[in-house]
Amino acid sequence: MATLADIAVSGAINLLSAFIFLLAFAILRLQPFNDRVYFPKWYLKGLRSSPSRSGAFVRRVVNLDFRSYIRFLNWMPEALKMPEPELIDHAGLDSAVYLRIYLMGLKIFVPITFLAWAILVPVNYTNNALEAAKMVADVTASDIDKLSISNIPLKSQRFWTHIVMAYAFTFWTCYVLLREYEKVASMRLQFLSSQRRRPDQFTVLVRNVPPDPDETVSELVEHFFLVNHPDHYLTHRVVCNANKLASLVKKKKKKQNWLDYYQLKYSRDQSLRPQMKTGFLGLWGGKVDAIDYHISEIEKLSEEIEEERKRVLKDPKSIMPAAFVSFKTRWGAAVCAQTQQSRNPTLWLTEWAAEPRDVYWQNLAIPYMSLKVRRLIIGVAFFFLTFFFMIPIASVQALASIEGIEKRAPFLKSVIEIKFIKSVIQGFLPGIALKLFLIFLPTILMIMSKFEGFVSLSSLERRSATRYYIFLIINVFLGSILTGAAFEQLNSFINQSANEIPKTIGVAVPMKATFFITYIMVDGWAGIAGEVLMLKPLILYHLKNFFLVKTEKDREEAMDPGSVGFNTVEPRIQLYFLLGLVYATVTPLLLPFIIIFFAFAFAVFRHQIINVYNQEYESGAAFWPDVHGRVITALVISQLALMGLMSTKQAAQSTPFLIALPVLTIWFHRFCNGRYKSAFVKYPLEEAMMKDTLERARDPNFNLKAYLQSAYVHPVFKVDDDDIDEDDLLSGKMETESVLVPTKRQSRRNTPAPSKISGGSSPSLPETVKNGEP
């Protein structure tokens, strides 16, 4: 069990690591040759020029202004200066609302910490229950645990203090959640109403289009929407399976990068042509001229790409039963996206189209009916992944207790008992070991989400974040508590009666606070400082800049930092909410560490969002209901944990008063969702009509069709950012503005106009209608 000295050693190590990272960042960010690494967002926006292009050579490489090194922490106040409206304009609503998660953490935990330390810490400390427990049972405890609820004797009336505080913490948390939900919903509606015109505001994704023997998918989509949305349908673009084509294009790009590298290498030293081996990873095989080899490979790939493109455009099997359908107004798109299109609820399924940047094109080629099977498979796989991961988690817990290891491995005692080594093992090693175990988990979960078939990057990230959060709850939180408690109290379990085991667990659960404190310091202090240093992007940029960059476009690709990574960072934030809420009434000592994390992370990520990260898409803060739901989940878990703990303390009179807390919390969650969630999943028709009317008044001659025509073209069909001429092949005559309904169908007789494709007319209609007259 970690002591105060172990926690102090861990704190010193992590604070020193954080200081070194911040100092290195302060020095590196000031150097002109690193300017594109630490300020790439401004370059991508065209608002910053490279300082390494002017002045003396030394000044273009090294910053000689020593006064700037003295103010090495001035980036923090600079990051906090930008007002939120300006931040939204600069980085988007997603980034601004993401930062509000950290602010919400501060709003919740700062008052809770003051209350807990002013009331609960004195109540806990002025008891001696743990000392008495050590005398009658082999229970492991430390001085830290004297500040926790474990130090209160059984049947004590002091438990009423914890119950009252649990109600106070719950009501305060719910109040902050309500205000934030209301604020973010208002920000989203205001953002959507004030936002400039975007293709996704007019476009709906239609899936599971039923097959028809007489018409192609394009003709069928056009016919359906001209009949059912005659006043608002504008155009459409069918979805094609171009995954093989995309992989060929990606392969060609890799070959082109290697060709650029070898050509650049040869231009620097023309005495010898570069050579390479053609075997696996260039480790074996015959030696060839590297430049000639890659030129020939690129030529072959270019021919394959052209053949595959023609096949995709001409082969009906490449056309998927799905399409992006665009409307003349936002109102028309909103009606279509939010209503059922057919009497068969499994056909003509509509949803809002993601913005073009957000579309994950590869999954559009997955048949809709196979999605449920895929999600069932991934659900089973995730179940086994989650529970089999308990094995390394249990191993980590073995490192968390020196006393427990010494009981089972006494031959290590002489080494472990060295004071500094003991403090490092207990105060630092468990947290860093757990963090290392979790490095590859987000990548695995993202691969699983892609297999499930979600068609937008935002939905992929939200799904991965949900799974990551569930994983953290089961393995990191529950796994650490349960396996740790079982290991530490193993001797007590063996030698005591069965009815005493729940009491031992009740005492042991709050003792895991020391492990989580070490994890917070490793992940939330040193880890966040490492985030701002950006060591990996720094190295990659300079390698690419030296070996691959030939043009300004190459340099932009080399310095592109990507986005925040919602699927990775948001679940980690939610783990801190969970730890803070669970331990607020159990071990308040943990709360200051939580506050430091939220404050430090807010400053760091605000700086990164302003200067570094370039968001891949804009969802209008659609993730906030998930954030709200996870905090509610943490709140309920904290209440259930306190109820279980109270039951082991024989507080029979006070425990029933806790039953109302989870009931009230779940009711509050349902109320918030009923009141505000619709703002995140639906677009009010009132807002849509208002924006349409306003735009028609401001710009009555705007050509919306030309604006939407190439918005949802698959990226592999774009050459130099211009849409190639594949409209007739993929979409038929979808550009026509005639209200006449095209059809080749022979099986239906209710088509209200002659087909402009077949040239025939429906024999069951009056002559005036056949001629297109009213």
CSV table of C-alpha atoms in Angstrom, one decimal, residues 360 362-363 366 370-389 440-457 459-471 475 567:
chain,number,residue,atom,x,y,z
A,360,TYR,CA,-16.0,7.6,-44.5
A,362,GLN,CA,-15.0,2.9,-47.6
A,363,ASN,CA,-18.0,1.9,-45.4
A,366,ILE,CA,-21.1,-2.2,-47.2
A,370,SER,CA,-25.1,-6.9,-43.3
A,371,LEU,CA,-24.6,-4.1,-40.8
A,372,LYS,CA,-26.5,-5.9,-38.0
A,373,VAL,CA,-24.5,-9.1,-38.4
A,374,ARG,CA,-21.3,-7.1,-38.4
A,375,ARG,CA,-22.3,-5.3,-35.2
A,376,LEU,CA,-23.3,-8.5,-33.5
A,377,ILE,CA,-19.8,-10.0,-34.4
A,378,ILE,CA,-18.0,-6.9,-33.0
A,379,GLY,CA,-20.2,-6.9,-29.9
A,380,VAL,CA,-19.1,-10.5,-29.1
A,381,ALA,CA,-15.5,-9.6,-29.9
A,382,PHE,CA,-15.6,-6.6,-27.7
A,383,PHE,CA,-17.0,-8.7,-24.8
A,384,PHE,CA,-14.1,-11.1,-25.0
A,385,LEU,CA,-11.5,-8.3,-25.5
A,386,THR,CA,-12.8,-6.5,-22.4
A,387,PHE,CA,-12.9,-9.5,-20.0
A,388,PHE,CA,-9.7,-11.1,-21.2
A,389,PHE,CA,-7.9,-7.8,-20.7
A,440,PHE,CA,-2.9,0.4,-28.6
A,441,LEU,CA,-6.4,0.0,-27.3
A,442,PRO,CA,-7.9,3.1,-29.1
A,443,THR,CA,-6.5,1.8,-32.4
A,444,ILE,CA,-8.1,-1.6,-31.9
A,445,LEU,CA,-11.4,-0.1,-31.0
A,446,MET,CA,-11.4,2.2,-34.1
A,447,ILE,CA,-10.7,-0.8,-36.3
A,448,MET,CA,-13.7,-2.6,-34.7
A,449,SER,CA,-15.9,0.5,-35.3
A,450,LYS,CA,-14.9,0.6,-39.0
A,451,PHE,CA,-15.8,-3.0,-39.4
A,452,GLU,CA,-19.3,-2.2,-37.9
A,453,GLY,CA,-20.0,0.0,-41.0
A,454,PHE,CA,-20.5,3.5,-39.7
A,455,VAL,CA,-20.4,5.9,-42.6
A,456,SER,CA,-18.9,9.1,-41.0
A,457,LEU,CA,-15.7,9.8,-39.2
A,459,SER,CA,-19.9,8.5,-35.8
A,460,LEU,CA,-16.8,6.2,-35.9
A,461,GLU,CA,-15.1,8.3,-33.2
A,462,ARG,CA,-18.2,8.5,-31.1
A,463,ARG,CA,-18.7,4.7,-31.3
A,464,SER,CA,-15.0,4.1,-30.4
A,465,ALA,CA,-15.2,6.5,-27.5
A,466,THR,CA,-18.3,4.7,-26.1
A,467,ARG,CA,-16.5,1.4,-26.2
A,468,TYR,CA,-13.3,2.9,-24.8
A,469,TYR,CA,-15.3,4.3,-21.9
A,470,ILE,CA,-17.0,0.9,-21.2
A,471,PHE,CA,-13.6,-0.7,-21.3
A,475,ASN,CA,-11.0,-2.9,-16.6
A,567,ASN,CA,-12.2,8.7,-29.5
